mmCIF file of N, CA and C in Angstrom:
data_model
loop_
_atom_site.group_PDB
_atom_site.id
_atom_site.type_symbol
_atom_site.label_atom_id
_atom_site.label_comp_id
_atom_site.label_asym_id
_atom_site.label_seq_id
_atom_site.Cartn_x
_atom_site.Cartn_y
_atom_site.Cartn_z
ATOM 1 N N MET X 2 -12.009 -18.581 -1.635
ATOM 2 C CA MET X 2 -11.391 -18.159 -2.479
ATOM 3 C C MET X 2 -10.474 -17.154 -3.106
ATOM 4 N N LEU X 3 -10.112 -16.243 -3.015
ATOM 5 C CA LEU X 3 -9.528 -15.955 -4.342
ATOM 6 C C LEU X 3 -8.280 -16.278 -4.643
ATOM 7 N N ASN X 4 -8.215 -15.756 -5.745
ATOM 8 C CA ASN X 4 -6.474 -16.589 -6.406
ATOM 9 C C ASN X 4 -5.685 -15.077 -6.231
ATOM 10 N N LEU X 5 -4.611 -15.607 -6.869
ATOM 11 C CA LEU X 5 -3.198 -14.018 -6.437
ATOM 12 C C LEU X 5 -3.951 -13.185 -7.469
ATOM 13 N N SER X 6 -4.526 -13.623 -8.840
ATOM 14 C CA SER X 6 -4.210 -12.498 -10.084
ATOM 15 C C SER X 6 -5.345 -11.283 -9.187
ATOM 16 N N GLU X 7 -7.139 -12.111 -8.508
ATOM 17 C CA GLU X 7 -7.778 -11.649 -8.136
ATOM 18 C C GLU X 7 -7.687 -11.194 -6.278
ATOM 19 N N ILE X 8 -6.390 -11.438 -5.524
ATOM 20 C CA ILE X 8 -6.292 -10.483 -4.416
ATOM 21 C C ILE X 8 -5.811 -9.547 -4.911
ATOM 22 N N GLN X 9 -4.713 -8.912 -6.434
ATOM 23 C CA GLN X 9 -3.429 -8.153 -6.769
ATOM 24 C C GLN X 9 -5.139 -7.082 -7.533
ATOM 25 N N LYS X 10 -6.352 -7.186 -7.506
ATOM 26 C CA LYS X 10 -7.104 -6.625 -8.313
ATOM 27 C C LYS X 10 -7.764 -6.100 -7.301
ATOM 28 N N GLU X 11 -7.848 -6.667 -6.322
ATOM 29 C CA GLU X 11 -8.605 -6.222 -5.134
ATOM 30 C C GLU X 11 -8.068 -5.342 -4.495
ATOM 31 N N THR X 12 -6.371 -5.730 -4.002
ATOM 32 C CA THR X 12 -5.404 -4.359 -3.349
ATOM 33 C C THR X 12 -5.652 -3.979 -3.700
ATOM 34 N N GLU X 13 -5.233 -3.425 -5.253
ATOM 35 C CA GLU X 13 -4.723 -1.898 -5.669
ATOM 36 C C GLU X 13 -6.734 -1.234 -5.914
ATOM 37 N N LYS X 14 -7.357 -1.500 -5.765
ATOM 38 C CA LYS X 14 -8.565 -0.778 -5.407
ATOM 39 C C LYS X 14 -8.638 -0.519 -3.593
ATOM 40 N N LEU X 15 -7.790 -0.648 -2.636
ATOM 41 C CA LEU X 15 -7.909 -0.385 -1.382
ATOM 42 C C LEU X 15 -7.238 1.283 -1.369
ATOM 43 N N ASN X 16 -7.009 1.346 -0.240
ATOM 44 C CA ASN X 16 -6.321 2.805 0.289
ATOM 45 C C ASN X 16 -5.459 1.981 0.970
ATOM 46 N N ASN X 17 -4.522 2.242 0.374
ATOM 47 C CA ASN X 17 -3.120 2.002 1.629
ATOM 48 C C ASN X 17 -2.752 0.563 1.880
ATOM 49 N N TRP X 18 -3.901 -1.087 1.982
ATOM 50 C CA TRP X 18 -3.877 -1.999 3.035
ATOM 51 C C TRP X 18 -2.468 -2.769 1.992
ATOM 52 N N ASN X 19 -1.743 -3.239 2.108
ATOM 53 C CA ASN X 19 -0.970 -4.643 1.948
ATOM 54 C C ASN X 19 -1.294 -5.504 2.059
ATOM 55 N N LEU X 20 -0.699 -6.328 1.017
ATOM 56 C CA LEU X 20 -0.709 -7.899 1.334
ATOM 57 C C LEU X 20 0.984 -8.103 1.671
ATOM 58 N N GLU X 21 -0.169 -8.802 3.245
ATOM 59 C CA GLU X 21 1.480 -9.278 3.739
ATOM 60 C C GLU X 21 0.910 -11.266 4.372
ATOM 61 N N PHE X 22 2.153 -12.020 3.897
ATOM 62 C CA PHE X 22 1.470 -13.392 4.663
ATOM 63 C C PHE X 22 0.123 -13.835 5.202
ATOM 64 N N GLY X 23 -0.334 -13.528 3.499
ATOM 65 C CA GLY X 23 -1.735 -14.052 3.803
ATOM 66 C C GLY X 23 -3.325 -13.106 3.695
ATOM 67 N N SER X 24 -2.968 -12.143 3.774
ATOM 68 C CA SER X 24 -3.589 -11.701 4.564
ATOM 69 C C SER X 24 -3.568 -9.956 4.340
ATOM 70 N N ILE X 25 -4.408 -9.476 4.054
ATOM 71 C CA ILE X 25 -4.049 -7.607 3.594
ATOM 72 C C ILE X 25 -4.124 -6.642 4.571
ATOM 73 N N THR X 26 -3.706 -5.624 5.507
ATOM 74 C CA THR X 26 -3.125 -5.701 6.185
ATOM 75 C C THR X 26 -2.877 -3.606 6.549
ATOM 76 N N LYS X 27 -2.731 -3.286 7.473
ATOM 77 C CA LYS X 27 -3.497 -1.334 7.270
ATOM 78 C C LYS X 27 -2.476 -1.378 8.519
ATOM 79 N N ASP X 28 -1.870 0.284 8.974
ATOM 80 C CA ASP X 28 -1.941 1.142 10.433
ATOM 81 C C ASP X 28 -2.461 1.973 10.261
ATOM 82 N N PHE X 29 -2.903 2.510 11.074
ATOM 83 C CA PHE X 29 -3.902 3.015 11.006
ATOM 84 C C PHE X 29 -3.249 4.099 11.971
ATOM 85 N N LYS X 30 -3.389 5.612 12.270
ATOM 86 C CA LYS X 30 -2.716 6.769 12.909
ATOM 87 C C LYS X 30 -3.742 7.343 13.739
ATOM 88 N N PHE X 31 -3.217 7.616 15.699
ATOM 89 C CA PHE X 31 -4.178 8.074 15.775
ATOM 90 C C PHE X 31 -3.744 9.571 16.592
ATOM 91 N N THR X 32 -4.423 10.467 16.848
ATOM 92 C CA THR X 32 -3.484 11.248 18.066
ATOM 93 C C THR X 32 -3.768 11.147 19.424
ATOM 94 N N ASN X 33 -4.532 10.269 19.869
ATOM 95 C CA ASN X 33 -5.131 10.124 20.917
ATOM 96 C C ASN X 33 -5.691 8.719 21.228
ATOM 97 N N PHE X 34 -5.666 8.752 22.434
ATOM 98 C CA PHE X 34 -6.192 7.410 23.244
ATOM 99 C C PHE X 34 -7.132 6.915 22.840
ATOM 100 N N ASN X 35 -8.151 8.465 23.244
ATOM 101 C CA ASN X 35 -9.702 7.470 23.318
ATOM 102 C C ASN X 35 -10.230 7.633 21.051
ATOM 103 N N GLU X 36 -8.966 8.920 20.376
ATOM 104 C CA GLU X 36 -9.702 8.333 19.454
ATOM 105 C C GLU X 36 -9.823 6.874 18.598
ATOM 106 N N SER X 37 -8.536 6.425 19.466
ATOM 107 C CA SER X 37 -8.356 4.932 18.880
ATOM 108 C C SER X 37 -8.811 3.575 19.008
ATOM 109 N N LYS X 38 -9.444 3.987 20.632
ATOM 110 C CA LYS X 38 -10.304 2.983 21.258
ATOM 111 C C LYS X 38 -11.825 3.294 20.918
ATOM 112 N N LEU X 39 -11.711 4.432 20.716
ATOM 113 C CA LEU X 39 -13.512 4.613 19.183
ATOM 114 C C LEU X 39 -13.097 3.885 18.313
ATOM 115 N N PHE X 40 -11.873 3.750 17.765
ATOM 116 C CA PHE X 40 -11.972 2.911 16.238
ATOM 117 C C PHE X 40 -11.856 1.907 16.627
ATOM 118 N N ILE X 41 -11.115 1.452 18.170
ATOM 119 C CA ILE X 41 -11.541 -0.652 17.509
ATOM 120 C C ILE X 41 -13.085 -0.502 18.155
ATOM 121 N N SER X 42 -13.909 0.642 18.638
ATOM 122 C CA SER X 42 -15.182 0.341 19.292
ATOM 123 C C SER X 42 -15.712 -0.305 17.745
ATOM 124 N N LYS X 43 -15.827 0.941 16.856
ATOM 125 C CA LYS X 43 -16.911 0.699 15.686
ATOM 126 C C LYS X 43 -16.406 -0.467 14.565
ATOM 127 N N ILE X 44 -15.013 -0.463 14.840
ATOM 128 C CA ILE X 44 -14.477 -1.487 13.669
ATOM 129 C C ILE X 44 -14.574 -2.766 14.443
ATOM 130 N N SER X 45 -15.124 -3.547 15.597
ATOM 131 C CA SER X 45 -15.495 -4.128 16.609
ATOM 132 C C SER X 45 -17.724 -4.402 16.157
ATOM 133 N N GLU X 46 -18.316 -3.391 16.058
ATOM 134 C CA GLU X 46 -19.538 -3.188 15.982
ATOM 135 C C GLU X 46 -19.592 -3.867 14.153
ATOM 136 N N LEU X 47 -18.407 -3.190 13.095
ATOM 137 C CA LEU X 47 -18.383 -4.047 11.670
ATOM 138 C C LEU X 47 -18.196 -5.168 11.270
ATOM 139 N N ALA X 48 -17.409 -6.094 11.920
ATOM 140 C CA ALA X 48 -17.202 -7.146 12.320
ATOM 141 C C ALA X 48 -18.215 -7.953 12.643
ATOM 142 N N GLU X 49 -18.735 -7.071 13.465
ATOM 143 C CA GLU X 49 -19.800 -8.235 14.453
ATOM 144 C C GLU X 49 -21.169 -8.417 13.301
ATOM 145 N N LYS X 50 -21.236 -7.412 12.644
ATOM 146 C CA LYS X 50 -22.628 -7.389 11.520
ATOM 147 C C LYS X 50 -22.242 -8.151 10.463
ATOM 148 N N GLN X 51 -21.015 -7.856 9.811
ATOM 149 C CA GLN X 51 -20.339 -9.313 8.754
ATOM 150 C C GLN X 51 -20.160 -10.472 9.571
ATOM 151 N N SER X 52 -20.259 -10.655 11.126
ATOM 152 C CA SER X 52 -19.232 -12.176 11.074
ATOM 153 C C SER X 52 -18.584 -11.989 10.904
ATOM 154 N N HIS X 53 -17.337 -11.393 10.522
ATOM 155 C CA HIS X 53 -15.939 -11.632 9.998
ATOM 156 C C HIS X 53 -15.394 -10.624 11.106
ATOM 157 N N PHE X 54 -14.111 -11.804 11.350
ATOM 158 C CA PHE X 54 -13.583 -10.896 12.334
ATOM 159 C C PHE X 54 -12.042 -10.569 12.573
ATOM 160 N N PRO X 55 -11.728 -9.291 12.027
ATOM 161 C CA PRO X 55 -10.088 -8.948 11.902
ATOM 162 C C PRO X 55 -9.310 -9.599 13.112
ATOM 163 N N THR X 56 -7.760 -9.354 13.115
ATOM 164 C CA THR X 56 -6.866 -9.471 13.574
ATOM 165 C C THR X 56 -7.347 -7.596 14.084
ATOM 166 N N ILE X 57 -6.356 -7.714 15.333
ATOM 167 C CA ILE X 57 -6.270 -6.041 15.429
ATOM 168 C C ILE X 57 -5.057 -6.503 16.611
ATOM 169 N N THR X 58 -4.125 -5.102 15.946
ATOM 170 C CA THR X 58 -2.891 -4.740 17.321
ATOM 171 C C THR X 58 -2.448 -3.430 17.831
ATOM 172 N N TRP X 59 -3.256 -3.709 18.503
ATOM 173 C CA TRP X 59 -3.445 -2.208 19.203
ATOM 174 C C TRP X 59 -2.192 -1.809 20.520
ATOM 175 N N ASP X 60 -1.611 -0.462 19.676
ATOM 176 C CA ASP X 60 -0.031 -0.200 20.252
ATOM 177 C C ASP X 60 -0.668 1.279 20.735
ATOM 178 N N ASN X 61 -1.562 2.232 21.425
ATOM 179 C CA ASN X 61 -1.709 3.543 21.912
ATOM 180 C C ASN X 61 -2.170 4.418 20.667
ATOM 181 N N LEU X 62 -1.231 5.041 19.806
ATOM 182 C CA LEU X 62 -2.027 5.503 19.201
ATOM 183 C C LEU X 62 -1.764 4.810 17.440
ATOM 184 N N LEU X 63 -1.228 3.473 17.542
ATOM 185 C CA LEU X 63 -1.294 2.913 16.771
ATOM 186 C C LEU X 63 -2.028 1.773 16.350
ATOM 187 N N ILE X 64 -2.420 1.390 15.352
ATOM 188 C CA ILE X 64 -3.621 0.269 15.736
ATOM 189 C C ILE X 64 -3.152 -0.514 14.362
ATOM 190 N N ARG X 65 -2.712 -1.412 14.005
ATOM 191 C CA ARG X 65 -2.829 -1.913 13.135
ATOM 192 C C ARG X 65 -4.388 -3.505 12.712
ATOM 193 N N ILE X 66 -4.489 -3.715 12.101
ATOM 194 C CA ILE X 66 -5.658 -4.063 10.897
ATOM 195 C C ILE X 66 -5.204 -5.247 10.428
ATOM 196 N N SER X 67 -5.178 -6.553 10.033
ATOM 197 C CA SER X 67 -5.265 -8.349 8.939
ATOM 198 C C SER X 67 -6.553 -8.855 9.406
ATOM 199 N N LEU X 68 -6.601 -8.358 7.532
ATOM 200 C CA LEU X 68 -7.608 -9.865 7.361
ATOM 201 C C LEU X 68 -7.324 -10.823 6.574
ATOM 202 N N ALA X 69 -8.170 -11.873 6.340
ATOM 203 C CA ALA X 69 -7.255 -13.077 6.159
ATOM 204 C C ALA X 69 -9.340 -14.195 6.320
ATOM 205 N N THR X 70 -9.699 -15.042 5.798
ATOM 206 C CA THR X 70 -10.694 -15.911 5.977
ATOM 207 C C THR X 70 -10.591 -17.273 6.366
ATOM 208 N N ARG X 71 -9.847 -17.101 7.858
ATOM 209 C CA ARG X 71 -9.329 -18.405 8.270
ATOM 210 C C ARG X 71 -10.329 -19.693 7.688
ATOM 211 N N SER X 72 -11.090 -19.286 7.614
ATOM 212 C CA SER X 72 -12.268 -20.978 7.456
ATOM 213 C C SER X 72 -11.413 -21.079 5.903
ATOM 214 N N GLN X 73 -11.188 -20.368 5.189
ATOM 215 C CA GLN X 73 -11.299 -20.773 3.487
ATOM 216 C C GLN X 73 -9.477 -20.638 3.206
ATOM 217 N N LYS X 74 -8.819 -20.324 4.692
ATOM 218 C CA LYS X 74 -7.245 -20.090 4.959
ATOM 219 C C LYS X 74 -6.831 -19.792 3.396
ATOM 220 N N GLY X 75 -7.059 -18.605 3.615
ATOM 221 C CA GLY X 75 -6.853 -17.739 2.810
ATOM 222 C C GLY X 75 -8.152 -15.789 2.845
ATOM 223 N N LEU X 76 -8.012 -15.235 1.430
ATOM 224 C CA LEU X 76 -8.361 -13.966 1.311
ATOM 225 C C LEU X 76 -9.479 -14.275 0.786
ATOM 226 N N THR X 77 -11.156 -13.717 0.790
ATOM 227 C CA THR X 77 -11.924 -13.570 0.335
ATOM 228 C C THR X 77 -12.613 -11.938 -0.457
ATOM 229 N N GLU X 78 -13.614 -12.081 -0.758
ATOM 230 C CA GLU X 78 -14.131 -10.711 -0.843
ATOM 231 C C GLU X 78 -14.671 -10.392 0.141
ATOM 232 N N GLN X 79 -14.781 -11.440 1.283
ATOM 233 C CA GLN X 79 -15.750 -10.967 2.725
ATOM 234 C C GLN X 79 -14.304 -9.344 3.309
ATOM 235 N N ASP X 80 -12.883 -9.856 2.954
ATOM 236 C CA ASP X 80 -12.099 -9.241 3.918
ATOM 237 C C ASP X 80 -11.622 -7.885 2.766
ATOM 238 N N PHE X 81 -12.305 -8.012 1.517
ATOM 239 C CA PHE X 81 -11.835 -6.579 1.227
ATOM 240 C C PHE X 81 -12.975 -5.620 1.075
ATOM 241 N N ILE X 82 -14.492 -6.524 1.842
ATOM 242 C CA ILE X 82 -15.515 -5.708 1.823
ATOM 243 C C ILE X 82 -15.127 -4.778 3.540
ATOM 244 N N LEU X 83 -14.455 -5.763 3.938
ATOM 245 C CA LEU X 83 -14.378 -5.422 5.939
ATOM 246 C C LEU X 83 -13.188 -4.466 5.080
ATOM 247 N N ALA X 84 -12.499 -4.090 4.549
ATOM 248 C CA ALA X 84 -11.738 -3.572 4.657
ATOM 249 C C ALA X 84 -11.363 -2.481 4.353
ATOM 250 N N ARG X 85 -12.230 -2.393 2.808
ATOM 251 C CA ARG X 85 -13.662 -0.873 2.600
ATOM 252 C C ARG X 85 -13.856 -0.341 3.414
ATOM 253 N N GLU X 86 -15.387 -1.011 4.311
ATOM 254 C CA GLU X 86 -16.028 -0.354 5.446
ATOM 255 C C GLU X 86 -15.367 0.161 6.764
ATOM 256 N N ILE X 87 -14.256 -0.617 7.053
ATOM 257 C CA ILE X 87 -13.079 0.298 8.209
ATOM 258 C C ILE X 87 -12.430 1.423 7.503
ATOM 259 N N ASP X 88 -11.971 1.678 5.602
ATOM 260 C CA ASP X 88 -11.457 2.584 5.578
ATOM 261 C C ASP X 88 -12.458 3.823 5.655
ATOM 262 N N LYS X 89 -13.912 4.051 5.788
ATOM 263 C CA LYS X 89 -14.776 4.552 5.729
ATOM 264 C C LYS X 89 -15.399 5.324 7.404
ATOM 265 N N VAL X 90 -14.855 4.000 8.367
ATOM 266 C CA VAL X 90 -15.040 4.069 9.927
ATOM 267 C C VAL X 90 -13.490 5.569 10.080
ATOM 268 N N TYR X 91 -12.933 4.742 8.962
ATOM 269 C CA TYR X 91 -12.038 5.774 9.472
ATOM 270 C C TYR X 91 -11.871 7.360 9.135
ATOM 271 N N LYS X 92 -12.244 7.659 8.184
ATOM 272 C CA LYS X 92 -12.689 8.240 7.165
ATOM 273 C C LYS X 92 -13.463 9.858 8.201
ATOM 274 N N GLN X 93 -14.461 8.902 9.604
ATOM 275 C CA GLN X 93 -15.042 9.667 9.913
ATOM 276 C C GLN X 93 -15.051 10.916 10.932
#
């Protein structure tokens, strides 16, 4: 598990992710339902490959992703790796 100083440094390297209640969180906005559905599908594939699963809240055109390592009860490097990969998918 990362300490607070490491978490702050890692969070600063990310694009608009926020530290909230022990997780890193970001909202992703879409212009139509199919785009948001495709994004969820791609995130699911990433999570499966990494065996690291985000909390996903889906409200039509808005998706909120929250990452934390439940087994460690906090944030680990794996959360930040997945956050960077999710950002790459969103830009595509």
